[in-house]
Amino acid sequence: MRCPFCRHNDSRVVDSREADEGQAIRRRRSCSSCGKRFTTVEEPVLAVVKRSGVTEPFSREKVVRGVARACQGRPVDPDALAQLAHRVEETIRAAGTAEVPSQEVGMAILGPLRELDEVAYLRFASVYRNFSCVADFEAEIADLRAAARDGDVGGRVDTAGETPVGAADARDVPAARAGD
Ligand SMILES: [Zn+2]
């Protein structure tokens, strides 16, 4: 680990302790050249694999930005977006793999977004599922109507971390990936 003060590339660990309830390890280091001390944090990375094959760390902020775009002009407050991003992260982590395709992140967003705002959901879904014609929208809207009729809108209490996404949308996955 390179020293942030003199850029010497050797340092000695003088202290290690758990942080964030064991999610991370914080190390106190001492530069072996200038002797100054600095801290590093080590945590497991949840990587998102983009279509191009490039990986990047999962970011709740990025989820919020993406969803906020779909929510423009809609009555959705920032707290709800933050909560949605948290749920998405839980879903992704529950999948138990270290590398998640970006498409799956999009799919994990759809369920909670549908509960939050149907118009934003349609906008988002049209991008993530590659809607290519009006019929795609019609089918999705028919689904929303059917769900509303069945009273299938109050599932937000105990479905967090599970997959309302998987249950309702599994059949649509192949279509969404056809463009790959
Ligand atoms: Zn140094």
Short mmCIF file of C-alpha atoms and ligand atoms in Angstrom, two decimals:
data_model
loop_
_atom_site.label_atom_id
_atom_site.label_comp_id
_atom_site.label_asym_id
_atom_site.label_seq_id
_atom_site.Cartn_x
_atom_site.Cartn_y
_atom_site.Cartn_z
CA MET A 1 0.00 0.00 0.00
CA ARG A 2 1.54 3.26 -1.18
CA CYS A 3 2.07 5.96 1.45
CA PRO A 4 -0.31 8.89 0.78
CA PHE A 5 2.31 11.34 2.10
CA CYS A 6 5.59 10.37 0.43
CA ARG A 7 4.31 7.70 -1.99
CA HIS A 8 6.79 5.16 -0.71
CA ASN A 9 5.34 1.76 -1.55
CA ASP A 10 6.02 -0.14 1.64
CA SER A 11 4.19 0.17 4.92
CA ARG A 12 3.75 -1.82 8.07
CA VAL A 13 0.41 -2.70 9.69
CA VAL A 14 0.36 -1.49 13.27
CA ASP A 15 -3.26 -2.25 14.09
CA SER A 16 -6.21 -4.13 12.55
CA ARG A 17 -9.78 -4.09 13.67
CA GLU A 18 -13.20 -4.95 12.39
CA ALA A 19 -15.47 -2.15 11.25
CA ASP A 20 -19.10 -1.97 10.14
CA GLU A 21 -20.09 -5.00 12.20
CA GLY A 22 -17.50 -7.23 10.60
CA GLN A 23 -18.25 -6.11 7.03
CA ALA A 24 -14.85 -4.45 6.76
CA ILE A 25 -11.41 -4.41 8.28
CA ARG A 26 -9.71 -1.17 9.14
CA ARG A 27 -5.92 -1.19 9.29
CA ARG A 28 -3.63 1.40 10.76
CA ARG A 29 -0.37 1.50 8.82
CA SER A 30 2.96 3.12 9.31
CA CYS A 31 5.08 4.18 6.31
CA SER A 32 8.48 2.54 6.45
CA SER A 33 10.08 5.56 4.77
CA CYS A 34 8.59 8.72 6.33
CA GLY A 35 7.07 7.03 9.38
CA LYS A 36 3.70 8.76 9.02
CA ARG A 37 0.57 6.79 9.79
CA PHE A 38 -2.50 6.26 7.67
CA THR A 39 -5.60 4.06 7.65
CA THR A 40 -6.85 1.64 5.05
CA VAL A 41 -10.20 -0.09 4.89
CA GLU A 42 -10.60 -3.50 3.37
CA GLU A 43 -14.06 -4.77 2.39
CA PRO A 44 -15.42 -7.41 0.05
CA VAL A 45 -16.41 -5.96 -3.29
CA LEU A 46 -19.73 -6.71 -4.89
CA ALA A 47 -18.91 -6.40 -8.55
CA VAL A 48 -21.32 -5.62 -11.35
CA VAL A 49 -20.41 -6.99 -14.75
CA LYS A 50 -21.49 -4.76 -17.58
CA ARG A 51 -22.48 -6.02 -21.01
CA SER A 52 -19.10 -4.98 -22.32
CA GLY A 53 -17.52 -7.35 -19.80
CA VAL A 54 -16.10 -4.49 -17.72
CA THR A 55 -16.71 -4.84 -13.99
CA GLU A 56 -17.33 -2.04 -11.51
CA PRO A 57 -18.24 -2.01 -7.82
CA PHE A 58 -21.96 -2.10 -7.05
CA SER A 59 -23.08 1.40 -6.11
CA ARG A 60 -26.33 2.36 -4.43
CA GLU A 61 -25.80 5.93 -5.63
CA LYS A 62 -25.75 4.69 -9.18
CA VAL A 63 -29.01 2.82 -8.67
CA VAL A 64 -30.53 6.00 -7.26
CA ARG A 65 -29.32 8.06 -10.22
CA GLY A 66 -30.70 5.57 -12.72
CA VAL A 67 -34.07 5.34 -11.03
CA ALA A 68 -34.27 9.09 -10.42
CA ARG A 69 -34.06 9.61 -14.17
CA ALA A 70 -37.10 7.38 -14.65
CA CYS A 71 -38.89 9.25 -11.85
CA GLN A 72 -38.53 12.72 -13.35
CA GLY A 73 -41.69 14.69 -12.82
CA ARG A 74 -43.18 11.96 -10.64
CA PRO A 75 -44.14 12.36 -6.97
CA VAL A 76 -41.31 10.20 -5.63
CA ASP A 77 -39.25 11.51 -2.76
CA PRO A 78 -35.50 10.99 -2.28
CA ASP A 79 -36.01 8.85 0.84
CA ALA A 80 -38.05 6.38 -1.16
CA LEU A 81 -35.30 6.21 -3.76
CA ALA A 82 -32.67 5.58 -1.10
CA GLN A 83 -34.84 2.85 0.37
CA LEU A 84 -35.31 1.28 -3.04
CA ALA A 85 -31.55 1.25 -3.63
CA HIS A 86 -31.09 -0.42 -0.25
CA ARG A 87 -33.57 -3.13 -1.19
CA VAL A 88 -31.84 -3.65 -4.51
CA GLU A 89 -28.53 -4.12 -2.73
CA GLU A 90 -30.09 -6.66 -0.35
CA THR A 91 -31.54 -8.60 -3.25
CA ILE A 92 -28.20 -8.60 -5.06
CA ARG A 93 -26.29 -9.65 -1.95
CA ALA A 94 -28.82 -12.39 -1.23
CA ALA A 95 -27.99 -13.89 -4.62
CA GLY A 96 -24.73 -14.92 -3.01
CA THR A 97 -22.39 -14.34 -5.93
CA ALA A 98 -19.49 -11.91 -5.99
CA GLU A 99 -20.11 -10.86 -9.57
CA VAL A 100 -23.53 -9.86 -10.76
CA PRO A 101 -24.50 -9.05 -14.36
CA SER A 102 -25.74 -5.46 -14.68
CA GLN A 103 -28.92 -6.85 -16.21
CA GLU A 104 -29.72 -8.52 -12.88
CA VAL A 105 -29.32 -5.23 -11.07
CA GLY A 106 -31.86 -3.76 -13.46
CA MET A 107 -34.21 -6.66 -12.84
CA ALA A 108 -33.84 -6.24 -9.07
CA ILE A 109 -34.87 -2.61 -9.47
CA LEU A 110 -38.09 -3.41 -11.35
CA GLY A 111 -40.05 -5.02 -8.47
CA PRO A 112 -39.61 -2.26 -5.89
CA LEU A 113 -39.97 0.44 -8.55
CA ARG A 114 -43.29 -1.02 -9.65
CA GLU A 115 -44.56 -0.66 -6.08
CA LEU A 116 -43.22 2.86 -5.90
CA ASP A 117 -44.50 4.44 -9.10
CA GLU A 118 -46.05 2.71 -12.09
CA VAL A 119 -45.16 5.37 -14.63
CA ALA A 120 -41.51 5.40 -13.56
CA TYR A 121 -41.62 1.62 -13.64
CA LEU A 122 -42.83 1.58 -17.24
CA ARG A 123 -40.13 4.03 -18.29
CA PHE A 124 -37.46 1.99 -16.57
CA ALA A 125 -38.77 -1.35 -17.80
CA SER A 126 -38.92 -0.11 -21.37
CA VAL A 127 -35.17 0.45 -21.27
CA TYR A 128 -34.13 -2.58 -19.25
CA ARG A 129 -36.31 -5.04 -21.07
CA ASN A 130 -35.67 -3.52 -24.48
CA PHE A 131 -39.29 -2.76 -25.25
CA SER A 132 -39.30 -2.46 -29.00
CA CYS A 133 -42.90 -1.66 -29.81
CA VAL A 134 -46.19 -0.41 -28.45
CA ALA A 135 -47.33 -4.00 -27.88
CA ASP A 136 -44.58 -4.44 -25.29
CA PHE A 137 -45.99 -1.50 -23.35
CA GLU A 138 -49.51 -2.83 -23.75
CA ALA A 139 -48.52 -6.22 -22.36
CA GLU A 140 -46.79 -4.60 -19.40
CA ILE A 141 -49.73 -2.33 -18.69
CA ALA A 142 -52.09 -5.32 -18.88
CA ASP A 143 -49.88 -6.97 -16.25
CA LEU A 144 -50.03 -3.89 -14.02
CA ARG A 145 -53.81 -3.80 -14.36
CA ALA A 146 -54.11 -7.48 -13.53
CA ALA A 147 -51.87 -7.04 -10.50
CA ALA A 148 -53.93 -4.08 -9.30
CA ARG A 149 -57.10 -6.12 -9.74
CA ASP A 150 -55.69 -8.98 -7.72
CA GLY A 151 -54.76 -6.56 -4.98
CA ASP A 152 -51.17 -7.49 -5.55
CA VAL A 153 -49.82 -4.12 -4.55
CA GLY A 154 -49.23 -4.41 -0.84
CA GLY A 155 -46.38 -6.90 -0.98
CA ARG A 156 -43.77 -4.51 0.27
CA VAL A 157 -43.73 -5.66 3.88
CA ASP A 158 -42.24 -9.12 3.70
CA THR A 159 -40.86 -9.33 0.19
CA ALA A 160 -37.78 -7.20 0.87
CA GLY A 161 -34.68 -9.14 -0.02
CA GLU A 162 -36.71 -11.76 -1.77
CA THR A 163 -37.69 -11.62 -5.35
CA PRO A 164 -41.04 -10.20 -6.24
CA VAL A 165 -38.96 -9.51 -9.33
CA GLY A 166 -38.16 -13.16 -9.95
CA ALA A 167 -41.66 -14.41 -9.36
CA ALA A 168 -43.47 -11.92 -11.50
CA ASP A 169 -40.89 -11.30 -14.16
CA ALA A 170 -38.94 -14.50 -14.72
CA ARG A 171 -40.73 -15.23 -17.95
CA ASP A 172 -39.60 -11.92 -19.37
CA VAL A 173 -35.91 -12.43 -18.80
CA PRO A 174 -35.09 -14.26 -22.03
CA ALA A 175 -36.78 -11.55 -24.06
CA ALA A 176 -34.77 -8.89 -22.27
CA ARG A 177 -31.55 -10.68 -23.08
CA ALA A 178 -32.36 -11.38 -26.69
CA GLY A 179 -30.53 -8.23 -27.69
CA ASP A 180 -27.21 -9.38 -26.21
ZN ZN B 1 5.65 7.89 3.68
#
